[in-house]
Coordinates of C-alpha atoms in Angstrom, one line a residue:
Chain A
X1 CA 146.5 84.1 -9.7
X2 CA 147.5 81.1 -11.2
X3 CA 146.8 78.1 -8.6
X4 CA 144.7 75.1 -9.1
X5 CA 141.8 75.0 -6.7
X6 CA 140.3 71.9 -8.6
X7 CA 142.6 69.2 -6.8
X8 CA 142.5 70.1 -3.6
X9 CA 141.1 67.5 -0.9
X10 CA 137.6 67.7 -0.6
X11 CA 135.9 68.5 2.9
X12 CA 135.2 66.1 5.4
X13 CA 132.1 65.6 7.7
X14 CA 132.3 66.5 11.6
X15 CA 129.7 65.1 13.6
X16 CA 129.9 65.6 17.5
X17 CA 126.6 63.8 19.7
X18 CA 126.1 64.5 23.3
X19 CA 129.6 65.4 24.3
X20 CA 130.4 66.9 27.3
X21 CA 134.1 67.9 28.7
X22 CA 135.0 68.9 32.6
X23 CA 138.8 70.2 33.2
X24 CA 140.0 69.6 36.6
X25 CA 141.3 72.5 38.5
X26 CA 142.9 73.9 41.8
X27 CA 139.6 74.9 42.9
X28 CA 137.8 71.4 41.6
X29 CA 135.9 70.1 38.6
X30 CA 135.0 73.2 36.5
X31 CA 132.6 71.8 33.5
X32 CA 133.3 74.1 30.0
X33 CA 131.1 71.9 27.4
X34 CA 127.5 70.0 28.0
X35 CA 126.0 67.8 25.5
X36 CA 127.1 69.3 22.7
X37 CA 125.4 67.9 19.5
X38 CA 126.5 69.1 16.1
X39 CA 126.4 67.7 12.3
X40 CA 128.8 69.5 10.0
X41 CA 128.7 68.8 6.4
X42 CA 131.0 68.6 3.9
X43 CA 132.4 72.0 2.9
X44 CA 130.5 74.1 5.3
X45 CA 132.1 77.4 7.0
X46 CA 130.7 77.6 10.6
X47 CA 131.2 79.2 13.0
X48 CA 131.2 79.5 16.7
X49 CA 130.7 82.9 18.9
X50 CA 129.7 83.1 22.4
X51 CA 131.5 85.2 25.2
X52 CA 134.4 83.8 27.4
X53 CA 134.7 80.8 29.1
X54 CA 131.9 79.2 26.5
X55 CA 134.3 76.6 25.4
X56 CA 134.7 77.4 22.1
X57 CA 138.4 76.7 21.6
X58 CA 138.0 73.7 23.6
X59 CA 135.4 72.5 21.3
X60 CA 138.0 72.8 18.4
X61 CA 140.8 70.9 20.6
X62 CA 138.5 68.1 20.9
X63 CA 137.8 67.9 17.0
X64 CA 141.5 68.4 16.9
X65 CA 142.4 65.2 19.2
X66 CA 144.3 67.9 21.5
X67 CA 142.0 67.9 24.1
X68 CA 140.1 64.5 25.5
X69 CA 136.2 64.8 26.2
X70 CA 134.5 63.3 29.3
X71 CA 131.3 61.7 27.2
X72 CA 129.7 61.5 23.7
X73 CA 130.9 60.7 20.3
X74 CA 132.7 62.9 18.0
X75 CA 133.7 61.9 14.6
X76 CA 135.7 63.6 12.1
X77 CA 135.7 62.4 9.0
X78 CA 134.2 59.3 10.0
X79 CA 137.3 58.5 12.1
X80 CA 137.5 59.4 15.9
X81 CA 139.7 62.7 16.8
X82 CA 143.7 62.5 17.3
X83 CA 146.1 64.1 17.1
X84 CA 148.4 64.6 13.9
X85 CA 145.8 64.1 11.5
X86 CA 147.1 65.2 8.2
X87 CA 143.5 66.5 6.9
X88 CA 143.3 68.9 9.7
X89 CA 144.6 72.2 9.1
X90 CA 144.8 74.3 12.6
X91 CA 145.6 77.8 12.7
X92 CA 145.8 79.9 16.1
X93 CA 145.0 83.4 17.6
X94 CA 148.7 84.2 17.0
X95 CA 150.5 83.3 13.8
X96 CA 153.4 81.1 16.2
X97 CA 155.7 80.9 13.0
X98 CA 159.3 79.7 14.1
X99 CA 161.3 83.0 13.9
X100 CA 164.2 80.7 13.0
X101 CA 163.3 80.1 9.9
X102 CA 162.1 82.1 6.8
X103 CA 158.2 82.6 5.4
X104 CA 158.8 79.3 3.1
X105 CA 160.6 77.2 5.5
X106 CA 157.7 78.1 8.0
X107 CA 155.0 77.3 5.6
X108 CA 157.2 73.6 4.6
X109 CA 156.8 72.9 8.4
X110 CA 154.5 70.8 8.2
X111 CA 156.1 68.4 5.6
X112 CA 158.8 68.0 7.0
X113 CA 157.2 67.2 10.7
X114 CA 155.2 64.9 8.6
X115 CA 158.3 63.3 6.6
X116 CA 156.5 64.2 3.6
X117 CA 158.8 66.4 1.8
X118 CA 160.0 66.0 -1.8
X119 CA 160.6 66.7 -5.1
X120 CA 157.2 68.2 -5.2
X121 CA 157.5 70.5 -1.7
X122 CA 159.0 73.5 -3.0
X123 CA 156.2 73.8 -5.9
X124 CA 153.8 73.6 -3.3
X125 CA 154.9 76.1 -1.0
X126 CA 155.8 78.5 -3.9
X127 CA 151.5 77.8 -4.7
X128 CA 150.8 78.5 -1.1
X129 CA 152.6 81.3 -0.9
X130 CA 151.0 82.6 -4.0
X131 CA 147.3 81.5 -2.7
X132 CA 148.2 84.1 0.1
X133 CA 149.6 86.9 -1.9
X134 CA 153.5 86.2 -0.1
X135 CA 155.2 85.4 -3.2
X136 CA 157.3 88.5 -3.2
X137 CA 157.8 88.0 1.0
X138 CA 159.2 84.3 0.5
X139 CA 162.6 84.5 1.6
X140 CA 162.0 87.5 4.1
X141 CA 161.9 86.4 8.1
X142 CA 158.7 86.3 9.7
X143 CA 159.9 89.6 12.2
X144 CA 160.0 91.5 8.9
X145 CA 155.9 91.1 8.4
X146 CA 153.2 92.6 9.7
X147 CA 150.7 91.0 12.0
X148 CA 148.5 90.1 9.1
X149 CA 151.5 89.1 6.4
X150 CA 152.3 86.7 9.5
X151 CA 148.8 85.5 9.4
X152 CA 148.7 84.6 6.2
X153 CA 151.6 82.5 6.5
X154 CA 150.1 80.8 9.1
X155 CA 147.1 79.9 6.8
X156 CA 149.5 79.0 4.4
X157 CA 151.1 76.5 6.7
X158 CA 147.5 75.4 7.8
X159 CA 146.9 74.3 4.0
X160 CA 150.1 72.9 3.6
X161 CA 149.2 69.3 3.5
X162 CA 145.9 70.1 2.0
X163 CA 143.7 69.1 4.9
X164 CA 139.9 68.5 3.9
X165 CA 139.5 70.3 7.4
X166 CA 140.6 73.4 8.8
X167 CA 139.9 74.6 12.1
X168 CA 140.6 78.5 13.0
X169 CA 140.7 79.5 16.7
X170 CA 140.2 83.0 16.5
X171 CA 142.8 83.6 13.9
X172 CA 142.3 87.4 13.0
X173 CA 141.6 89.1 17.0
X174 CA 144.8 90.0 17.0
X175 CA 144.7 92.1 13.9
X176 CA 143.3 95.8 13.7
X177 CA 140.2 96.5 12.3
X178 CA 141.2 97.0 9.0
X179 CA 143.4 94.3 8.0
X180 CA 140.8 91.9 10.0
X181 CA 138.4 93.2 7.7
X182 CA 140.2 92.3 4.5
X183 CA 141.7 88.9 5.2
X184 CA 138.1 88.0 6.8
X185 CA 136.7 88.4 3.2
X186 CA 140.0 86.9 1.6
X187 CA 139.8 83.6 3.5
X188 CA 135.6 83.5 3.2
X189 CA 136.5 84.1 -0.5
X190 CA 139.2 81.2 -0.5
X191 CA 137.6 78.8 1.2
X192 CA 134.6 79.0 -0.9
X193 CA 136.8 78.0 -4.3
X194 CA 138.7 75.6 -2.0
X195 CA 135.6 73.9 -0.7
X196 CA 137.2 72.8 2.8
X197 CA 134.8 72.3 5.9
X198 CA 136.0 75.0 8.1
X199 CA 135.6 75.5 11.5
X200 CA 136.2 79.4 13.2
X201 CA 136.0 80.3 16.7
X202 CA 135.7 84.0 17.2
X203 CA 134.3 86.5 19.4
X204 CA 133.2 89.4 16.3
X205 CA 129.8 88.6 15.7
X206 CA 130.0 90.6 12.6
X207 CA 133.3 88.5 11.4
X208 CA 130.8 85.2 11.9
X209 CA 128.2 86.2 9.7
X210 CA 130.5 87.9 6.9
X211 CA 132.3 84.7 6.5
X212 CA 130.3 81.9 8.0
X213 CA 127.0 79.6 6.5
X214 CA 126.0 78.6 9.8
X215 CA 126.5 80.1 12.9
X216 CA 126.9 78.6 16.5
X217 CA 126.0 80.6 19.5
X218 CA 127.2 79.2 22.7
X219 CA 126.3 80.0 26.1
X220 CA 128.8 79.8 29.0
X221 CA 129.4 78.0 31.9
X222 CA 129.1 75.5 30.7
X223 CA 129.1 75.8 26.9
X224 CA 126.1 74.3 25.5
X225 CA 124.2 75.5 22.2
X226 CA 121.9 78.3 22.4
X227 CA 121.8 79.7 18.9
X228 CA 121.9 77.5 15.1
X229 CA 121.7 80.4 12.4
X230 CA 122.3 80.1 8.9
X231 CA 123.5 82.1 7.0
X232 CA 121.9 82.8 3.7
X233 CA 124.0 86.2 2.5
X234 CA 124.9 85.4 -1.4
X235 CA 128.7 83.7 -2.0
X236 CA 131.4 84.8 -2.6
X237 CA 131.4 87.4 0.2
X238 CA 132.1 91.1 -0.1
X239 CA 133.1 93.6 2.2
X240 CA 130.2 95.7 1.3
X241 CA 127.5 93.7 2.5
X242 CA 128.7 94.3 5.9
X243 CA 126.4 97.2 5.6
X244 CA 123.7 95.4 3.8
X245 CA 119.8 95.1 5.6
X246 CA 120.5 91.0 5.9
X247 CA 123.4 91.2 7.5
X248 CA 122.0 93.3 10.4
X249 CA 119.3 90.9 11.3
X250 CA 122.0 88.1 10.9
X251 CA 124.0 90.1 13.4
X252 CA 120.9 90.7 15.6
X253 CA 119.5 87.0 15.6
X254 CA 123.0 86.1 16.8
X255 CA 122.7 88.4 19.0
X256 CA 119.8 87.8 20.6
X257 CA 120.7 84.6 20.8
X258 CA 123.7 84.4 22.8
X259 CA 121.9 87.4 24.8
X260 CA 118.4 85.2 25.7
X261 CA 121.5 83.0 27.3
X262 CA 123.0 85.7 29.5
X263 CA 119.4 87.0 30.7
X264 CA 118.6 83.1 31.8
X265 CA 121.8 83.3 33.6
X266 CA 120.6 86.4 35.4
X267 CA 117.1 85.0 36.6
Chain B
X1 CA 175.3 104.2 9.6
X2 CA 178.8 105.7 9.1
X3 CA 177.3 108.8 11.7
X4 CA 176.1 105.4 13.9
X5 CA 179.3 103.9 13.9
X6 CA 180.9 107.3 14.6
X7 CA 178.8 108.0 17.8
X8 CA 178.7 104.4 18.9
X9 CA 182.5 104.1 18.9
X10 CA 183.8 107.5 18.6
X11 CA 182.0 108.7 21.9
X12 CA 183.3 105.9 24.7
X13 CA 186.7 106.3 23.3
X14 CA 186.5 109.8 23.9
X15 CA 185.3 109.5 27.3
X16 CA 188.2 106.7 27.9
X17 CA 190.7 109.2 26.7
X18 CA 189.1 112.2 28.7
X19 CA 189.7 109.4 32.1
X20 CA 193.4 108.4 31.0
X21 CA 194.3 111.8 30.7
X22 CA 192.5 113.2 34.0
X23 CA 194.2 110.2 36.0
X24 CA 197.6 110.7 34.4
X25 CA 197.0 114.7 34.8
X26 CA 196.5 113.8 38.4
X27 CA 199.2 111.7 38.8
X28 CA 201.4 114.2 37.2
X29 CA 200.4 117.0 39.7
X30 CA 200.7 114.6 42.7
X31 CA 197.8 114.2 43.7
X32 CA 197.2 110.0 43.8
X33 CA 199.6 108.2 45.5
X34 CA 201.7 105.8 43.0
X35 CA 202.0 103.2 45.2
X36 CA 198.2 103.2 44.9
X37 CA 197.6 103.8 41.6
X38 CA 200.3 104.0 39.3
X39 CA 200.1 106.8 36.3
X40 CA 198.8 105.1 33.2
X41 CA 202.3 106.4 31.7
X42 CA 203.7 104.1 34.9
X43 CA 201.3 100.9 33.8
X44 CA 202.2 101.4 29.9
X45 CA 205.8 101.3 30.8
X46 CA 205.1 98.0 33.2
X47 CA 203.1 96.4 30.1
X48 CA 206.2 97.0 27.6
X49 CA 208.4 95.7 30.2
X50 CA 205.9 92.1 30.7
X51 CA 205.6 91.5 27.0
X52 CA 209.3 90.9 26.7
X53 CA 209.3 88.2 29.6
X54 CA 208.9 84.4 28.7
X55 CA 206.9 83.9 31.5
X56 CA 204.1 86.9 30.9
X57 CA 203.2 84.8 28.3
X58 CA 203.8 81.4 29.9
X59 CA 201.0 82.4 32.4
X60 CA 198.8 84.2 30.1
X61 CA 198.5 80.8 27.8
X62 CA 198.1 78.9 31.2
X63 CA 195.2 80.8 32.5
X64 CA 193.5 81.0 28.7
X65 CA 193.8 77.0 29.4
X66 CA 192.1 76.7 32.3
X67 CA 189.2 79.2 31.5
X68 CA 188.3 77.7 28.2
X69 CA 189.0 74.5 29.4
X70 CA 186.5 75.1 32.8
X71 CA 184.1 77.0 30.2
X72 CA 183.9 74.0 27.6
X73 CA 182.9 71.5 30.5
X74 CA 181.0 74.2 32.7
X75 CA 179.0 75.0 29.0
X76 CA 178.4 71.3 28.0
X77 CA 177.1 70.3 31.3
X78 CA 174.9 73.1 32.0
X79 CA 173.4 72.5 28.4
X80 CA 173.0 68.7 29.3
X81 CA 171.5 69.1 32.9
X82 CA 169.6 72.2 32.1
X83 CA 168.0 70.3 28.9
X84 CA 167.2 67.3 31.1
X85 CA 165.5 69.6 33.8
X86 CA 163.7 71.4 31.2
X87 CA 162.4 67.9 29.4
X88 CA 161.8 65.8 32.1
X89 CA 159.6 67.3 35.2
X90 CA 160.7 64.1 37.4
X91 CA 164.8 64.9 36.5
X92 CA 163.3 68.4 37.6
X93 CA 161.7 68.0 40.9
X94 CA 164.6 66.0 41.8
X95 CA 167.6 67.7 40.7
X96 CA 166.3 71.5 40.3
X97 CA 166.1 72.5 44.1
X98 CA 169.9 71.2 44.5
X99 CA 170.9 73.1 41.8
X100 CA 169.3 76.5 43.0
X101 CA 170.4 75.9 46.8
X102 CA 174.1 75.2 45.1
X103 CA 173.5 78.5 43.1
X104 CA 173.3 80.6 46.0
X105 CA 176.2 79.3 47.9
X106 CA 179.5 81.6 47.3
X107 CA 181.2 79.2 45.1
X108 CA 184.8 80.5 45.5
X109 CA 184.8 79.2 48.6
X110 CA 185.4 75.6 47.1
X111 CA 188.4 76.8 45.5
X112 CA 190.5 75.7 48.5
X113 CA 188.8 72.5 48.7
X114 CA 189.3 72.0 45.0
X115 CA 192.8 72.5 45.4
X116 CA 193.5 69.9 48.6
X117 CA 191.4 67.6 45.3
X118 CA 193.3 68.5 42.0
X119 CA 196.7 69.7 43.9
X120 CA 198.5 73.0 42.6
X121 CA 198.6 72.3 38.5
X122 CA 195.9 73.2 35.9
X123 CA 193.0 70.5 36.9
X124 CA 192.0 72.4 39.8
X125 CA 191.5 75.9 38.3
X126 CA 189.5 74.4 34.8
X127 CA 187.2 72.5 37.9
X128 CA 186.7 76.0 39.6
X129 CA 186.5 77.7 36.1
X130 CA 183.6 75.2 35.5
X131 CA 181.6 75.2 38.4
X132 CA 181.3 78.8 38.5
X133 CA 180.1 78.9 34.8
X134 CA 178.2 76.0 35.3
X135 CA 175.1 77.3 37.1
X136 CA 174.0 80.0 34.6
X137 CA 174.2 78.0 31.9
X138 CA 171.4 75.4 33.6
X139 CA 169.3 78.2 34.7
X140 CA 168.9 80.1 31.5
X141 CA 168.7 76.8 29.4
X142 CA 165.9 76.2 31.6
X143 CA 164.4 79.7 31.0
X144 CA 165.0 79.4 27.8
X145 CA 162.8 75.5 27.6
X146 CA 160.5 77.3 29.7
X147 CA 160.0 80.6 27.7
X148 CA 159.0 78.0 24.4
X149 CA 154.6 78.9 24.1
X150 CA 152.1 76.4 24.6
X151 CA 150.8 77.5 21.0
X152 CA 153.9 76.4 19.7
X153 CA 153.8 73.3 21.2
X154 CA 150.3 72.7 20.2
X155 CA 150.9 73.8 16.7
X156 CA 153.7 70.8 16.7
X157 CA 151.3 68.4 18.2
X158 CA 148.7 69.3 15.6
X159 CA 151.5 68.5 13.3
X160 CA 151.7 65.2 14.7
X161 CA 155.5 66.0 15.6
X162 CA 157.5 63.1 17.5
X163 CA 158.6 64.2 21.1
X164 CA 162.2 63.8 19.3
X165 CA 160.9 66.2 16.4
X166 CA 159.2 68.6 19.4
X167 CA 162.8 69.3 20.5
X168 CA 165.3 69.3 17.8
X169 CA 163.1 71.4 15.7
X170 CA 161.1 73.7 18.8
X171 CA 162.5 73.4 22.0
X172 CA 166.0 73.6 21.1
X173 CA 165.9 76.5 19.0
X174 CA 162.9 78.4 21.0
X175 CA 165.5 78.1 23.6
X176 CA 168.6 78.7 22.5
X177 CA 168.4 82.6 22.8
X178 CA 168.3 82.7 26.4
X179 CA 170.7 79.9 26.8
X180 CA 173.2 81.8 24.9
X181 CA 172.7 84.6 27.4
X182 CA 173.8 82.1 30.0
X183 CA 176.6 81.3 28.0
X184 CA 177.5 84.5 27.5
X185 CA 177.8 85.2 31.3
X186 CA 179.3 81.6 31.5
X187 CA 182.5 82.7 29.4
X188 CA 182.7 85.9 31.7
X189 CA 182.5 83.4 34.9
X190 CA 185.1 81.5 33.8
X191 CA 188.1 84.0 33.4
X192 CA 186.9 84.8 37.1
X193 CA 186.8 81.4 38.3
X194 CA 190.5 80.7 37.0
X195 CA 191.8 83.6 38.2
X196 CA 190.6 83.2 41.8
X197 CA 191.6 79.7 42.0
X198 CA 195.0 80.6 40.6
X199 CA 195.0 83.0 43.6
X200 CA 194.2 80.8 46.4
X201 CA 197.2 78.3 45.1
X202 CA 199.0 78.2 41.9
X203 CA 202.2 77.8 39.9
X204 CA 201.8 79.6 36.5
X205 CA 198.9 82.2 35.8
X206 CA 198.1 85.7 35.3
X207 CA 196.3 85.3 38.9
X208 CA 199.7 84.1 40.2
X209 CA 201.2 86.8 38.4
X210 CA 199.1 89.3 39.9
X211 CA 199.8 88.3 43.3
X212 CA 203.6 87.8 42.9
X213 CA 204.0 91.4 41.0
X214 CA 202.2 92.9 44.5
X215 CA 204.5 91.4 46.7
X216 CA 207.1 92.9 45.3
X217 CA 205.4 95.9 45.0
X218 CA 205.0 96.1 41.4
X219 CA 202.3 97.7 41.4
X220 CA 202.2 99.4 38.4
X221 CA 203.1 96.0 36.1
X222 CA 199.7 94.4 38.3
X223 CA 197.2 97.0 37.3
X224 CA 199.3 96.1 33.6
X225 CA 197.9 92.5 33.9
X226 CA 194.8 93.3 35.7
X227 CA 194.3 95.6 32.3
X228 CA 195.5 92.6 30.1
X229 CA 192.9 90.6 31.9
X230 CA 190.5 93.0 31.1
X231 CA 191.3 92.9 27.1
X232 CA 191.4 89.3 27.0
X233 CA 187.5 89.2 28.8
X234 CA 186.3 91.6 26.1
X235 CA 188.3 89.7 23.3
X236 CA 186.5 86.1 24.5
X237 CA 183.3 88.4 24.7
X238 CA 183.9 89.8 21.5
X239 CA 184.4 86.0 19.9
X240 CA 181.0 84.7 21.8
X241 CA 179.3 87.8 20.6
X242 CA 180.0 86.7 17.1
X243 CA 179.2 82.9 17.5
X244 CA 175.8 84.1 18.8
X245 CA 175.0 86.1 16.1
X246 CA 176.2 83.3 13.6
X247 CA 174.0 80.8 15.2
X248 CA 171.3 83.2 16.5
X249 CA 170.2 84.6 13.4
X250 CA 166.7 85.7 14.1
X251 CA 168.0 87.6 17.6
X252 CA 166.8 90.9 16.0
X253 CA 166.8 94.3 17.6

């Protein structure tokens, strides 16, 4: 593979103090995130796991700029959240590329949305497209891939504008086991040489600690922090130490973690 | 493909062979009455006969008129009320229940009215051709706006799109699909709408036509233009068809 990692945008900082977020309903207030505090650094991979409801995605709207919050600070990159910031990469539970146009025209989306397009766009999305292993699918329509070919032009055109931030909200739940699996270690593996801060929201435990230095458990209802694990398994990450004695007990801390929470609810 | 192409066309014209022959069989033997349904033999003969008359194709280029006419300006309002309903939820609450109340009322039944407005010549018929083929257009453009995800749309708002960018380059194709469905059924609408108007009062038209041939008791040359009608739907279907699949590349089986 022949792409440049070295001048890539560097990550950015998130930092999130006390923040708290109610959505109004039919049935009245219903409050998803309490005084949430969080320090991201630079090029960290966290992520977040907790069951449904825990506010995890809302969490990444609100570091987005998609979502408003009710209290609190958030800062990301030292400036407050909005939205169509160019250093944020987002990518979604379903690959939503635009089946009118082809793999490169999806991944140029967000230049030309952006107005930045020229001479240099096409050399860009043919280095994206190689990044991800779609050189050969370039011209092909996005119908014509598989669920995790579609993926990974979705990643591509996350990375388009080479955001020092990328948030992923549950990007691989939709894939089976296998291809999960395999693009879990591809995009731990990439964004290690790319050195992005990256945020993923996902509901595998095990898809957390293979990929992630730091782990957030949430607990629901609201979604509050229960759980801050690091994760110290050696980078880059292989598929094989998904059988390794560290990254059980990783598994099981988070585990116990996000279960302490559910027994409290009980009592 | 070639064995494809062989069942997919071979087949229905074998089975519209196998009915021609049974109803001109029966004819033959006696058993329908001509009067009621003329032999196809009887209908050929009646078609050969039209095609040499002037005014066959006098009335033919009249009604092609006024449903293409009623289709363009039933089409290009739909599209332009049904985009407004779809992009503005105040144009929506307002104007939406009007149009669906105005859906479910027969429509033909304005062609009279329509004709005390316009008077006998084309304008009346292209009015009636339009506001039959008006309604699915609006409702299916609206479906169509509707069907566009909310991950879509929060993909282009993560993009930082401009509400102008949010429909030329989502909406309007995410919804184009389902329009053309409408439109589809629009063109189909149209022929109908002309024809019926040309029935309730007319000069010139294959609907006139129609009613003049039965009152002479032509009955055999009116099932030949009822037929001819028939063609010219599937021909305008046929043309859509194509236009859709020009424009609609990524409508994929």
């Amino acid at each position: 593979m022949s792409v440049n990692y070295n001048n890539t945008a560097a990550g950015e900082t998130i930092s999130l103090a006390a923040v708290s977020k109610t959505y109004m309903t039919a049935k009245g207030p219903l409050p998803v995130l309490r005084d949430i505090d969080l320090e991201v650094k630079a090029g960290e991979f966290v992520s977040f796991v907790g069951p449904s409801g825990c506010g995890k995605s809302t969490l990444l709207k609100i570091i987005a700029g998609l979502v408003s919050y009710d209290t609190g600070n958030v800062s990301v990159g030292g400036e407050a959240p909005r939205e169509g910031r160019e250093d944020i990469g987002f990518m979604l539970q379903q690959s939503v590329l635009m089946p009118w146009l082809n793999v490169s025209k999806n991944v140029e989306l967000p230049f030309a949305i952006s107005g930045r397009r020229d001479g240099n766009t096409a050399k860009r999305v043919a280095d994206l497209l190689e990044l991800v292993s779609l050189t050969p699918v370039a011209k092909l329509n996005p119908w014509e891939l598989s669920g995790g070919m579609q993926q990974r032009v979705a990643l591509a055109r996350a990375l388009a504008l080479d955001p020092g931030i990328m948030l992923m909200d549950e990007p691989f739940s939709a894939l089976d086991e296998f291809k999960r699996e395999f693009l879990n270690i591809e995009v731990a593996q990439m964004a290690d040489k790319l050195g992005k801060t990256t945020l993923l929201v996902t509901h595998s435990i095990g898809e957390a600690v293979l990929m992630s230095d730091r782990i957030i458990a949430l607990g629901a209802n609201p979604g509050r922090v229960v759980g801050d694990i690091k994760v110290d398994l050696e980078r880059p990450r292989r598929a094989d130490m998904v059988g390794s004695d560290r990254y059980q007990q990783l598994s099981n801390e988070v585990r116990a973690a996000l279960a302490s929470d559910l027994e409290g609810e009980k009592q | 493909m070639t064995k494809s192409v062989l069942y997919r066309v071979g087949l229905p014209t074998l089975v519209g062979i196998s009915i021609i022959g049974l109803w001109q069989l029966m004819s033959a033997l006696g058993a329908i009455n001509p009067i009621m349904i003329p032999s196809p033999w009887d209908i050929s003969v009646g078609f050969s006969e039209l095609v040499t008359r002037g005014y066959f194709w006098q009335a033919t280029w009249v009604t092609l008129q006024e449903t293409l006419y009623g289709f363009a300006i039933g089409v290009s309002l739909g599209l332009i009320i049904g985009a407004l309903t779809g992009t503005f939820p105040m144009f929506r609450t307002a104007i939406y229940p009007f149009v669906i109340a105005f859906q479910n009322t027969p429509r033909v039944a304005l062609a009279p009215i329509f004709l005390t407005w316009f008077g006998f010549g084309i304008t009346s018929k292209v009015v009636m051709a339009a506001v039959i083929c008006f309604f699915p257009v609006v409702i299916n453009t609206v479906a169509g706006m509707a069907s566009v995800g909310d991950n879509a749309k929060m993909l282009f708002r993560s993009l930082g799109a401009s509400r102008a960018q949010m429909f030329f380059r989502l909406t309007l194709p995410g919804a184009s699909a389902v329009a053309f469905a409408g439109i589809k059924t629009a063109l189909t609408l149209a022929l109908l709408g002309a024809i019926v108007a040309e029935f309730v009062g007319g000069s010139v038209g294959l609907g006139v036509l129609i009613k003049e041939l039965n009152f002479q008791l032509e009955v055999a040359k009116g099932f030949a233009v009822v037929l001819f009608l028939a063609v010219i739907g599937l021909v305008l279907y046929g043309l859509i068809e194509l236009l859709e699949r020009f424009l609609i590349t990524w409508k994929h089986d």
